[in-house]
Amino acid sequence: MTVGVWVLGDQLWPEQAALQTCAPPTPVIFIESHEWVRQRRYHAQKLVLVWSAMRHFAAELEAAGWQVTYAIAPTFAAPLQDWINTHQIREVRVMEPSDRPFRALLQQLQLPCRLTLVPNNHFLWSTAAFQEWAQNRKTLVLEYFYRAGRQRYNLLMENRKPVGDRWNYDSENRQPPKSGLKPPPPLEFAPTAITQAVIDTVAAGNFATYGQVQPFRWGVTRAQAQQALAHFLAHRLPQFGPYQDAMVAEHDTLWHSLLSPYLNLGLLQPMEVIEAAIAAYKEHHLPLNSVEGFIRQILGWREYMYGLYHFLPEDYGQSNYFQHQHPLPAFFWDSRQPIAMTCLRLVLTQVERSGYAHHIQRLMILANFALIAGFQPQAVKEWFHAVFIDAYDWVMQTNVLGMGLFADGGILASKPYAASANYIQRMSNYCQGCAYDPKQRFGDRACPFNVFYWNFLDRQRHRLQANGRMGLVLRNLDKLTTSERHALARQAEQWHHQHA
Ligand code: SF4
């Protein structure tokens, strides 16, 4: 019986589960479906990254003796039919997709042969293992899942205790930026001929994209992703910890790794990244707070997002705890439109330029503003999915709805990540020279983060007062007079009116 393997665009490594069940010269197919990518907007560089990485990986498999078919077509169905007929395939094997929409698409395909889903091996925790951990727990907070991961895989452990006798070095990893920080630049790659051909296709404007397609500086092969990992471990990881929450206008990404696009495509595997960080820690005596903070992002946060996405019911995606309904202002989609708020302008232009922002830029600038201004959660999630180069459904759903917007009412986060300009002024240099004053709450120069923050607390008080962790800020809200609260409501409405 002839078996064929269909390799999806985020399953690009030779040991992925479906390829592992076969050997060269088994027929393998890759498909770029133009109808599929027209269903939503993507960052122009995301299309280039995925398609170029697919084409490079297809060439590598061909060189290794697999019979590779590479199709560029309107739909998935037609090239699959042709390939099945040509090779007389009786069974198509696909590694289980990470995202639900693609699983649904597979179920709708009416192939003239058997379709076998091979369990996904792109994550350390299978969905079944996560379910076993999660079910019957009173709380699903990350910290306990992360500790379970450290124990389960015996990582940064000594005599069954965490190395350094602490699980978490967050308190050392929240330093505000001091002036003159000089992070080493991240490793960048010149486009290959294959990449340039994809850039030309995307630049031709046949797809509704977001952001700039060039300069494109991402790696597109496993070898380049490994170089990016080695460069991060040698040059950026040692300083990563203390400033991981800081933001400065002059350096987009500070000491962040920028490895998530490679991890999410399969060009790097989570355990190899974690083990490489631990090896560097031991060999070069790197600071534990940096190494632990980085490992928590992969062993903790990344696995937790994927596990929760499949554990929570499908209607989680429709959550809207605060009943927020405001549409996203147009400048979120096009930063050439005037944006007087310096922090938003800097982060939005950075995302347009590169498809990337680090976690605090995403959480405390973009998602925080969307939360306190009351933008509709599903529109915000769709925007995050469209603009980030490392975005997938499994990443964005719980990240944006749960962590960023508290739209699930507290399944992930113990309180909403809502903050005023105070946080941004402390953790960045964005406020210097801004048209708004981060200290003001009322009047023309009042920072919109302040107006919306206090108005959010006021509007949502009936929901927030049940949360014990909100007690202190609600007591501060009580210090405002009724006329001050009304003034904030008017300013908030005016802002929405001006940006409608
Ligand atoms: Fe952002 Fe307000 Fe600071 Fe301006 S003053 S950069 S709007 S936080």
Short mmCIF file of C-alpha atoms and ligand atoms in Angstrom, two decimals:
data_model
loop_
_atom_site.label_atom_id
_atom_site.label_comp_id
_atom_site.label_asym_id
_atom_site.label_seq_id
_atom_site.Cartn_x
_atom_site.Cartn_y
_atom_site.Cartn_z
CA MET A 1 0.00 0.00 0.00
CA THR A 2 1.44 3.37 -1.00
CA VAL A 3 1.59 5.90 1.81
CA GLY A 4 2.13 9.62 1.27
CA VAL A 5 2.94 12.35 3.78
CA TRP A 6 1.45 15.84 3.68
CA VAL A 7 3.74 18.29 5.50
CA LEU A 8 1.97 21.40 6.80
CA GLY A 9 3.60 24.83 6.92
CA ASP A 10 4.36 24.76 10.67
CA GLN A 11 5.72 21.19 10.72
CA LEU A 12 9.11 21.76 9.14
CA TRP A 13 11.56 19.30 10.69
CA PRO A 14 12.59 15.80 9.63
CA GLU A 15 11.63 14.14 12.94
CA GLN A 16 8.05 15.41 12.89
CA ALA A 17 5.64 12.63 13.69
CA ALA A 18 4.21 11.90 10.22
CA LEU A 19 7.60 11.80 8.45
CA GLN A 20 8.95 9.61 11.24
CA THR A 21 6.49 6.87 10.33
CA CYS A 22 7.96 6.61 6.80
CA ALA A 23 11.30 6.73 5.02
CA PRO A 24 12.65 7.98 1.67
CA PRO A 25 11.53 7.65 -1.11
CA THR A 26 7.98 7.98 0.30
CA PRO A 27 6.01 10.65 -1.62
CA VAL A 28 5.72 13.91 0.31
CA ILE A 29 3.63 16.93 -0.57
CA PHE A 30 3.76 20.60 0.47
CA ILE A 31 0.98 22.97 -0.58
CA GLU A 32 0.80 26.75 -0.58
CA SER A 33 -2.92 27.48 -0.76
CA HIS A 34 -3.73 31.02 -1.77
CA GLU A 35 -7.39 30.73 -0.78
CA TRP A 36 -6.37 29.67 2.71
CA VAL A 37 -4.18 32.72 3.29
CA ARG A 38 -6.84 35.02 1.89
CA GLN A 39 -9.19 34.07 4.75
CA ARG A 40 -7.50 36.56 7.06
CA ARG A 41 -4.74 39.14 6.92
CA TYR A 42 -1.16 38.16 7.76
CA HIS A 43 1.97 40.16 8.23
CA ALA A 44 3.68 40.27 4.83
CA GLN A 45 6.86 38.86 6.43
CA LYS A 46 4.90 35.98 7.97
CA LEU A 47 3.87 34.83 4.49
CA VAL A 48 7.47 35.15 3.32
CA LEU A 49 8.81 33.30 6.36
CA VAL A 50 6.37 30.38 6.14
CA TRP A 51 6.50 29.91 2.37
CA SER A 52 10.26 30.35 2.13
CA ALA A 53 10.85 27.95 5.04
CA MET A 54 8.49 25.42 3.39
CA ARG A 55 10.35 25.68 0.09
CA HIS A 56 13.75 25.30 1.74
CA PHE A 57 12.60 22.31 3.77
CA ALA A 58 11.04 20.68 0.71
CA ALA A 59 14.40 21.01 -1.09
CA GLU A 60 16.18 19.45 1.90
CA LEU A 61 13.81 16.46 1.92
CA GLU A 62 14.24 16.02 -1.83
CA ALA A 63 18.02 16.02 -1.43
CA ALA A 64 17.58 13.33 1.24
CA GLY A 65 15.76 11.06 -1.23
CA TRP A 66 12.05 11.74 -0.54
CA GLN A 67 9.80 12.13 -3.62
CA VAL A 68 8.73 15.70 -3.07
CA THR A 69 5.81 17.47 -4.75
CA TYR A 70 5.56 21.21 -4.12
CA ALA A 71 2.23 22.72 -5.15
CA ILE A 72 1.20 26.38 -5.32
CA ALA A 73 -2.54 26.40 -5.91
CA PRO A 74 -5.81 28.11 -5.02
CA THR A 75 -6.97 25.28 -2.71
CA PHE A 76 -5.50 22.30 -0.88
CA ALA A 77 -7.96 19.81 -2.38
CA ALA A 78 -7.01 19.91 -6.08
CA PRO A 79 -3.24 19.37 -5.73
CA LEU A 80 -3.90 16.64 -3.12
CA GLN A 81 -6.18 14.79 -5.57
CA ASP A 82 -3.58 15.03 -8.37
CA TRP A 83 -0.79 13.83 -6.10
CA ILE A 84 -2.87 10.91 -4.78
CA ASN A 85 -3.72 9.84 -8.33
CA THR A 86 -0.20 10.27 -9.69
CA HIS A 87 1.41 8.18 -6.93
CA GLN A 88 -1.59 5.87 -6.44
CA ILE A 89 -1.56 6.72 -2.77
CA ARG A 90 -3.88 4.70 -0.53
CA GLU A 91 -3.15 6.47 2.76
CA VAL A 92 -2.25 10.13 3.40
CA ARG A 93 -0.53 10.78 6.72
CA VAL A 94 -0.53 14.21 8.31
CA MET A 95 0.81 15.20 11.68
CA GLU A 96 -2.14 16.46 13.73
CA PRO A 97 -2.37 20.23 13.13
CA SER A 98 -1.73 22.47 16.12
CA ASP A 99 -4.62 24.80 15.25
CA ARG A 100 -8.31 23.89 15.41
CA PRO A 101 -9.31 25.61 12.11
CA PHE A 102 -6.86 23.41 10.21
CA ARG A 103 -8.16 20.28 11.96
CA ALA A 104 -11.65 21.29 10.78
CA LEU A 105 -10.37 21.76 7.23
CA LEU A 106 -8.88 18.25 7.23
CA GLN A 107 -12.21 16.80 8.31
CA GLN A 108 -13.96 18.52 5.41
CA LEU A 109 -11.54 17.29 2.72
CA GLN A 110 -13.07 14.44 0.80
CA LEU A 111 -10.00 12.52 -0.22
CA PRO A 112 -10.30 9.36 -2.33
CA CYS A 113 -8.17 7.44 0.21
CA ARG A 114 -7.56 7.05 3.93
CA LEU A 115 -6.44 10.10 5.91
CA THR A 116 -4.44 9.30 9.06
CA LEU A 117 -3.65 11.91 11.69
CA VAL A 118 -0.41 11.12 13.49
CA PRO A 119 -0.22 12.54 17.05
CA ASN A 120 1.59 15.89 17.12
CA ASN A 121 5.12 15.80 18.57
CA HIS A 122 5.84 19.52 18.37
CA PHE A 123 5.26 20.11 22.08
CA LEU A 124 6.67 18.55 25.22
CA TRP A 125 3.25 18.02 26.79
CA SER A 126 0.74 16.13 24.66
CA THR A 127 -2.84 17.38 24.88
CA ALA A 128 -3.71 14.23 26.85
CA ALA A 129 -0.87 14.81 29.34
CA PHE A 130 -1.96 18.41 29.81
CA GLN A 131 -5.54 17.31 30.36
CA GLU A 132 -4.39 14.88 33.03
CA TRP A 133 -2.51 17.70 34.76
CA ALA A 134 -5.35 20.22 34.43
CA GLN A 135 -8.50 18.28 35.20
CA ASN A 136 -9.88 18.58 38.72
CA ARG A 137 -7.54 21.46 39.59
CA LYS A 138 -8.98 24.42 41.39
CA THR A 139 -6.64 26.77 39.59
CA LEU A 140 -4.84 26.55 36.26
CA VAL A 141 -2.26 29.26 36.96
CA LEU A 142 0.99 29.02 35.02
CA GLU A 143 3.31 28.79 38.01
CA TYR A 144 2.09 25.32 39.06
CA PHE A 145 2.19 24.01 35.51
CA TYR A 146 5.71 25.33 35.08
CA ARG A 147 6.88 23.67 38.29
CA ALA A 148 5.29 20.41 37.16
CA GLY A 149 7.25 20.73 33.89
CA ARG A 150 10.54 21.31 35.70
CA GLN A 151 9.95 18.17 37.76
CA ARG A 152 8.57 16.07 34.92
CA TYR A 153 11.61 16.71 32.69
CA ASN A 154 14.13 17.17 35.52
CA LEU A 155 15.27 20.57 34.24
CA LEU A 156 17.17 23.01 36.45
CA MET A 157 16.62 20.60 39.33
CA GLU A 158 19.05 19.36 41.98
CA ASN A 159 18.15 16.64 44.47
CA ARG A 160 14.49 17.10 43.46
CA LYS A 161 14.63 20.80 44.38
CA PRO A 162 14.89 23.76 42.01
CA VAL A 163 18.47 24.85 41.40
CA GLY A 164 19.15 27.87 43.59
CA ASP A 165 16.28 26.83 45.88
CA ARG A 166 13.82 29.09 44.04
CA TRP A 167 11.46 28.30 41.21
CA ASN A 168 11.21 31.83 39.95
CA TYR A 169 13.49 34.87 39.65
CA ASP A 170 10.85 37.35 38.48
CA SER A 171 11.68 39.80 41.23
CA GLU A 172 15.19 40.21 39.76
CA ASN A 173 13.91 40.39 36.21
CA ARG A 174 11.84 43.55 36.31
CA GLN A 175 14.47 46.24 36.20
CA PRO A 176 13.47 49.53 34.55
CA PRO A 177 15.77 50.57 31.71
CA LYS A 178 18.64 52.82 32.65
CA SER A 179 20.00 55.23 30.07
CA GLY A 180 22.73 54.04 27.73
CA LEU A 181 21.69 50.37 27.51
CA LYS A 182 23.56 48.75 24.63
CA PRO A 183 22.20 45.31 23.75
CA PRO A 184 24.07 43.41 21.03
CA PRO A 185 22.02 43.35 17.82
CA PRO A 186 20.18 40.10 17.05
CA LEU A 187 21.55 37.86 14.31
CA GLU A 188 19.99 38.70 10.96
CA PHE A 189 20.07 36.88 7.64
CA ALA A 190 20.20 38.23 4.09
CA PRO A 191 17.37 36.82 1.94
CA THR A 192 18.30 33.72 -0.09
CA ALA A 193 17.27 33.49 -3.76
CA ILE A 194 14.27 31.39 -2.69
CA THR A 195 13.28 33.98 -0.09
CA GLN A 196 13.67 36.82 -2.59
CA ALA A 197 11.31 35.05 -5.00
CA VAL A 198 8.67 34.81 -2.24
CA ILE A 199 9.22 38.44 -1.27
CA ASP A 200 8.56 39.40 -4.90
CA THR A 201 5.34 37.35 -4.94
CA VAL A 202 4.06 38.90 -1.71
CA ALA A 203 5.18 42.41 -2.75
CA ALA A 204 3.18 42.07 -5.97
CA GLY A 205 0.13 42.75 -3.80
CA ASN A 206 -2.05 39.72 -4.52
CA PHE A 207 -2.75 39.19 -0.82
CA ALA A 208 -4.25 41.48 1.80
CA THR A 209 -1.26 41.79 4.09
CA TYR A 210 -0.20 43.97 7.00
CA GLY A 211 3.17 45.67 7.49
CA GLN A 212 6.32 45.93 5.43
CA VAL A 213 7.60 42.97 3.44
CA GLN A 214 11.15 44.35 3.42
CA PRO A 215 13.72 44.50 4.88
CA PHE A 216 13.25 40.79 5.61
CA ARG A 217 15.96 39.58 7.99
CA TRP A 218 14.57 36.32 9.45
CA GLY A 219 16.22 32.93 9.03
CA VAL A 220 14.30 30.42 6.90
CA THR A 221 16.12 27.11 7.49
CA ARG A 222 16.86 24.94 10.49
CA ALA A 223 20.58 25.70 10.08
CA GLN A 224 19.88 29.45 10.30
CA ALA A 225 17.54 28.96 13.26
CA GLN A 226 20.31 27.02 15.02
CA GLN A 227 22.73 29.88 14.32
CA ALA A 228 20.21 32.34 15.77
CA LEU A 229 19.93 30.14 18.88
CA ALA A 230 23.72 29.91 19.29
CA HIS A 231 24.05 33.68 18.83
CA PHE A 232 21.37 34.35 21.45
CA LEU A 233 22.99 32.01 23.98
CA ALA A 234 26.41 33.58 23.50
CA HIS A 235 25.48 37.26 23.25
CA ARG A 236 22.00 38.00 24.58
CA LEU A 237 21.01 35.39 27.17
CA PRO A 238 23.53 36.54 29.83
CA GLN A 239 21.78 39.92 30.11
CA PHE A 240 18.28 38.76 29.15
CA GLY A 241 16.86 38.46 32.65
CA PRO A 242 17.16 41.86 34.35
CA TYR A 243 15.73 43.87 31.44
CA GLN A 244 13.23 41.38 30.03
CA ASP A 245 10.32 43.68 30.97
CA ALA A 246 12.00 46.94 29.90
CA MET A 247 11.20 48.89 26.72
CA VAL A 248 13.37 51.52 25.06
CA ALA A 249 12.74 53.49 21.90
CA GLU A 250 16.26 52.96 20.52
CA HIS A 251 16.36 49.14 20.79
CA ASP A 252 13.23 47.28 19.68
CA THR A 253 13.95 43.94 21.26
CA LEU A 254 16.70 44.54 23.89
CA TRP A 255 18.05 41.10 24.92
CA HIS A 256 15.04 39.02 23.82
CA SER A 257 15.74 35.85 21.88
CA LEU A 258 13.49 36.32 18.80
CA LEU A 259 13.33 32.52 18.53
CA SER A 260 9.53 32.11 18.69
CA PRO A 261 9.04 32.28 14.87
CA TYR A 262 11.50 29.38 14.49
CA LEU A 263 10.04 27.35 17.36
CA ASN A 264 6.51 27.75 16.02
CA LEU A 265 7.48 26.54 12.53
CA GLY A 266 9.36 23.52 13.84
CA LEU A 267 12.78 24.79 12.72
CA LEU A 268 13.77 24.53 16.39
CA GLN A 269 12.42 22.10 18.97
CA PRO A 270 11.54 23.21 22.51
CA MET A 271 13.72 20.66 24.30
CA GLU A 272 16.80 21.39 22.20
CA VAL A 273 16.46 25.10 23.01
CA ILE A 274 16.01 24.43 26.74
CA GLU A 275 18.89 21.97 26.89
CA ALA A 276 21.15 24.37 24.97
CA ALA A 277 20.34 27.14 27.48
CA ILE A 278 21.11 24.82 30.42
CA ALA A 279 24.37 23.70 28.79
CA ALA A 280 25.38 27.36 28.29
CA TYR A 281 24.44 28.09 31.91
CA LYS A 282 26.69 25.30 33.18
CA GLU A 283 29.56 25.89 30.80
CA HIS A 284 29.73 29.68 31.00
CA HIS A 285 28.31 30.18 34.51
CA LEU A 286 25.51 32.41 33.19
CA PRO A 287 23.27 34.20 35.71
CA LEU A 288 20.49 31.88 36.90
CA ASN A 289 17.84 34.61 36.76
CA SER A 290 18.44 35.04 33.01
CA VAL A 291 18.51 31.33 32.24
CA GLU A 292 15.49 30.46 34.40
CA GLY A 293 13.47 33.38 32.99
CA PHE A 294 14.19 32.27 29.43
CA ILE A 295 13.43 28.59 30.10
CA ARG A 296 10.14 29.54 31.75
CA GLN A 297 9.02 31.17 28.50
CA ILE A 298 9.40 27.87 26.63
CA LEU A 299 8.88 25.11 29.19
CA GLY A 300 6.23 27.15 30.98
CA TRP A 301 4.43 29.73 28.89
CA ARG A 302 4.63 28.13 25.42
CA GLU A 303 3.55 24.68 26.59
CA TYR A 304 0.86 26.18 28.82
CA MET A 305 -0.67 28.16 25.94
CA TYR A 306 -0.86 25.09 23.73
CA GLY A 307 -2.21 22.85 26.49
CA LEU A 308 -4.90 25.33 27.53
CA TYR A 309 -5.94 26.00 23.93
CA HIS A 310 -6.87 22.34 23.50
CA PHE A 311 -8.13 21.85 27.07
CA LEU A 312 -10.61 24.71 27.11
CA PRO A 313 -13.93 24.41 25.25
CA GLU A 314 -14.14 25.69 21.68
CA ASP A 315 -16.45 28.55 22.61
CA TYR A 316 -13.61 30.00 24.73
CA GLY A 317 -12.77 31.99 21.61
CA GLN A 318 -16.02 33.94 21.99
CA SER A 319 -15.33 35.04 25.58
CA ASN A 320 -16.14 38.66 26.39
CA TYR A 321 -16.32 38.94 30.19
CA PHE A 322 -16.37 42.76 30.25
CA GLN A 323 -18.82 42.99 27.31
CA HIS A 324 -16.42 45.31 25.49
CA GLN A 325 -17.63 46.40 22.04
CA HIS A 326 -15.53 49.30 20.74
CA PRO A 327 -13.96 48.70 17.30
CA LEU A 328 -10.18 48.92 16.90
CA PRO A 329 -9.10 52.36 15.69
CA ALA A 330 -7.80 52.43 12.12
CA PHE A 331 -4.25 53.32 13.20
CA PHE A 332 -3.83 49.79 14.58
CA TRP A 333 -3.87 48.64 10.96
CA ASP A 334 -1.88 51.50 9.49
CA SER A 335 0.54 53.52 11.59
CA ARG A 336 0.88 56.17 8.86
CA GLN A 337 -2.30 57.56 10.34
CA PRO A 338 -1.57 60.12 13.05
CA ILE A 339 -0.95 58.58 16.50
CA ALA A 340 -0.18 61.15 19.15
CA MET A 341 0.57 58.48 21.78
CA THR A 342 4.32 57.88 21.48
CA CYS A 343 4.31 54.42 23.11
CA LEU A 344 1.65 53.08 20.74
CA ARG A 345 3.26 54.75 17.73
CA LEU A 346 6.69 53.24 18.49
CA VAL A 347 5.40 49.73 19.07
CA LEU A 348 3.01 49.77 16.10
CA THR A 349 5.67 51.01 13.67
CA GLN A 350 8.06 48.37 15.04
CA VAL A 351 5.50 45.63 14.42
CA GLU A 352 4.85 46.89 10.90
CA ARG A 353 8.60 46.91 10.21
CA SER A 354 9.44 43.49 11.62
CA GLY A 355 6.34 41.50 12.65
CA TYR A 356 7.75 41.30 16.17
CA ALA A 357 7.36 42.90 19.60
CA HIS A 358 8.53 41.42 22.89
CA HIS A 359 6.14 40.15 25.55
CA ILE A 360 5.86 43.35 27.59
CA GLN A 361 5.32 45.49 24.50
CA ARG A 362 2.52 43.09 23.58
CA LEU A 363 1.04 42.75 27.08
CA MET A 364 1.49 46.14 28.69
CA ILE A 365 1.27 48.47 25.69
CA LEU A 366 -0.95 46.82 23.08
CA ALA A 367 -3.19 44.45 25.06
CA ASN A 368 -3.34 46.74 28.08
CA PHE A 369 -4.58 49.62 25.96
CA ALA A 370 -7.09 47.36 24.19
CA LEU A 371 -8.37 46.16 27.57
CA ILE A 372 -8.79 49.51 29.30
CA ALA A 373 -10.14 51.26 26.17
CA GLY A 374 -12.73 48.50 25.83
CA PHE A 375 -12.01 47.17 22.33
CA GLN A 376 -13.99 44.12 21.26
CA PRO A 377 -11.87 41.07 22.30
CA GLN A 378 -12.36 38.99 19.15
CA ALA A 379 -11.31 41.96 16.97
CA VAL A 380 -8.22 42.39 19.15
CA LYS A 381 -7.36 38.70 18.89
CA GLU A 382 -7.78 38.83 15.13
CA TRP A 383 -5.48 41.83 14.98
CA PHE A 384 -2.77 40.11 17.06
CA HIS A 385 -3.03 37.06 14.80
CA ALA A 386 -2.70 39.24 11.71
CA VAL A 387 0.28 41.35 12.71
CA PHE A 388 2.77 39.04 14.46
CA ILE A 389 5.19 36.83 12.61
CA ASP A 390 4.97 34.10 15.27
CA ALA A 391 1.14 34.11 15.52
CA TYR A 392 -0.96 30.95 15.32
CA ASP A 393 -4.42 30.23 16.60
CA TRP A 394 -3.08 28.12 19.48
CA VAL A 395 -0.75 30.94 20.55
CA MET A 396 -3.11 33.85 20.28
CA GLN A 397 -6.35 32.56 21.70
CA THR A 398 -5.41 32.15 25.35
CA ASN A 399 -2.62 34.74 25.17
CA VAL A 400 -4.79 37.57 23.93
CA LEU A 401 -8.23 36.68 25.29
CA GLY A 402 -7.09 35.21 28.59
CA MET A 403 -3.85 36.91 29.56
CA GLY A 404 -4.07 40.20 27.69
CA LEU A 405 -7.77 41.05 27.93
CA PHE A 406 -9.09 38.95 30.84
CA ALA A 407 -11.99 38.22 28.48
CA ASP A 408 -12.35 34.75 30.05
CA GLY A 409 -13.12 36.26 33.48
CA GLY A 410 -10.00 34.80 35.10
CA ILE A 411 -9.33 31.26 33.90
CA LEU A 412 -5.65 32.10 33.25
CA ALA A 413 -4.88 35.32 35.03
CA SER A 414 -5.72 36.04 38.64
CA LYS A 415 -6.51 39.68 37.82
CA PRO A 416 -6.69 41.86 34.70
CA TYR A 417 -3.34 43.19 33.44
CA ALA A 418 -4.64 46.76 33.44
CA ALA A 419 -2.17 49.55 34.07
CA SER A 420 -1.98 53.32 33.83
CA ALA A 421 0.83 55.42 32.32
CA ASN A 422 2.69 55.00 35.60
CA TYR A 423 3.84 51.50 34.57
CA ILE A 424 4.89 52.60 31.09
CA GLN A 425 6.80 55.58 32.41
CA ARG A 426 8.63 53.36 34.91
CA MET A 427 9.46 50.52 32.50
CA SER A 428 10.29 52.48 29.33
CA ASN A 429 11.66 55.74 27.99
CA TYR A 430 8.65 56.10 25.67
CA CYS A 431 7.06 58.97 27.60
CA GLN A 432 10.01 61.32 27.02
CA GLY A 433 8.83 63.89 24.48
CA CYS A 434 5.30 62.46 24.17
CA ALA A 435 2.48 64.92 23.46
CA TYR A 436 0.76 63.60 26.60
CA ASP A 437 1.76 63.89 30.23
CA PRO A 438 1.99 60.51 31.99
CA LYS A 439 1.24 62.20 35.32
CA GLN A 440 -2.04 63.80 34.26
CA ARG A 441 -5.49 62.23 34.47
CA PHE A 442 -7.66 65.15 33.40
CA GLY A 443 -7.46 67.73 30.63
CA ASP A 444 -6.05 67.96 27.12
CA ARG A 445 -2.61 66.65 28.00
CA ALA A 446 -3.86 63.79 30.16
CA CYS A 447 -2.32 60.50 29.01
CA PRO A 448 -5.06 58.30 27.50
CA PHE A 449 -3.67 55.35 29.49
CA ASN A 450 -4.65 57.24 32.67
CA VAL A 451 -8.05 58.30 31.40
CA PHE A 452 -8.94 54.82 30.22
CA TYR A 453 -7.43 53.03 33.23
CA TRP A 454 -9.52 54.91 35.79
CA ASN A 455 -12.57 54.85 33.57
CA PHE A 456 -12.16 51.08 33.11
CA LEU A 457 -12.07 50.55 36.89
CA ASP A 458 -15.14 52.75 37.25
CA ARG A 459 -17.12 51.15 34.39
CA GLN A 460 -16.27 47.60 35.45
CA ARG A 461 -16.35 48.05 39.19
CA HIS A 462 -19.34 45.69 39.55
CA ARG A 463 -17.29 42.88 37.98
CA LEU A 464 -13.91 43.74 39.50
CA GLN A 465 -14.99 44.08 43.12
CA ALA A 466 -15.41 40.31 43.46
CA ASN A 467 -11.66 39.94 42.81
CA GLY A 468 -9.71 40.30 46.05
CA ARG A 469 -6.56 41.37 44.18
CA MET A 470 -8.36 44.47 42.90
CA GLY A 471 -9.25 45.77 46.35
CA LEU A 472 -6.40 48.28 46.66
CA VAL A 473 -6.93 49.95 43.26
CA LEU A 474 -10.68 50.10 43.81
CA ARG A 475 -10.06 51.87 47.11
CA ASN A 476 -7.98 54.40 45.15
CA LEU A 477 -10.86 54.76 42.71
CA ASP A 478 -13.08 55.65 45.66
CA LYS A 479 -10.94 58.73 46.23
CA LEU A 480 -12.24 60.26 42.98
CA THR A 481 -15.29 62.48 43.20
CA THR A 482 -18.40 61.76 41.17
CA SER A 483 -17.72 64.73 38.89
CA GLU A 484 -14.15 63.48 38.32
CA ARG A 485 -15.45 60.05 37.36
CA HIS A 486 -17.92 61.66 34.97
CA ALA A 487 -15.16 63.79 33.47
CA LEU A 488 -13.11 60.64 32.82
CA ALA A 489 -16.10 58.95 31.18
CA ARG A 490 -16.58 61.98 28.91
CA GLN A 491 -12.87 62.05 27.96
CA ALA A 492 -12.92 58.34 27.18
CA GLU A 493 -16.01 58.71 24.99
CA GLN A 494 -14.47 61.69 23.20
CA TRP A 495 -11.34 59.68 22.43
CA HIS A 496 -13.38 56.88 20.89
CA HIS A 497 -15.40 59.42 18.93
CA GLN A 498 -12.22 61.04 17.54
CA HIS A 499 -10.75 57.67 16.56
CA ALA A 500 -13.90 56.04 15.18
FE1 SF4 B 1 2.25 56.48 26.20
FE2 SF4 B 1 1.04 58.15 27.87
FE3 SF4 B 1 3.67 57.78 28.00
FE4 SF4 B 1 2.59 59.12 25.96
S1 SF4 B 1 2.58 59.73 28.10
S2 SF4 B 1 4.18 57.54 25.85
S3 SF4 B 1 0.70 57.99 25.67
S4 SF4 B 1 2.13 56.24 28.40
#
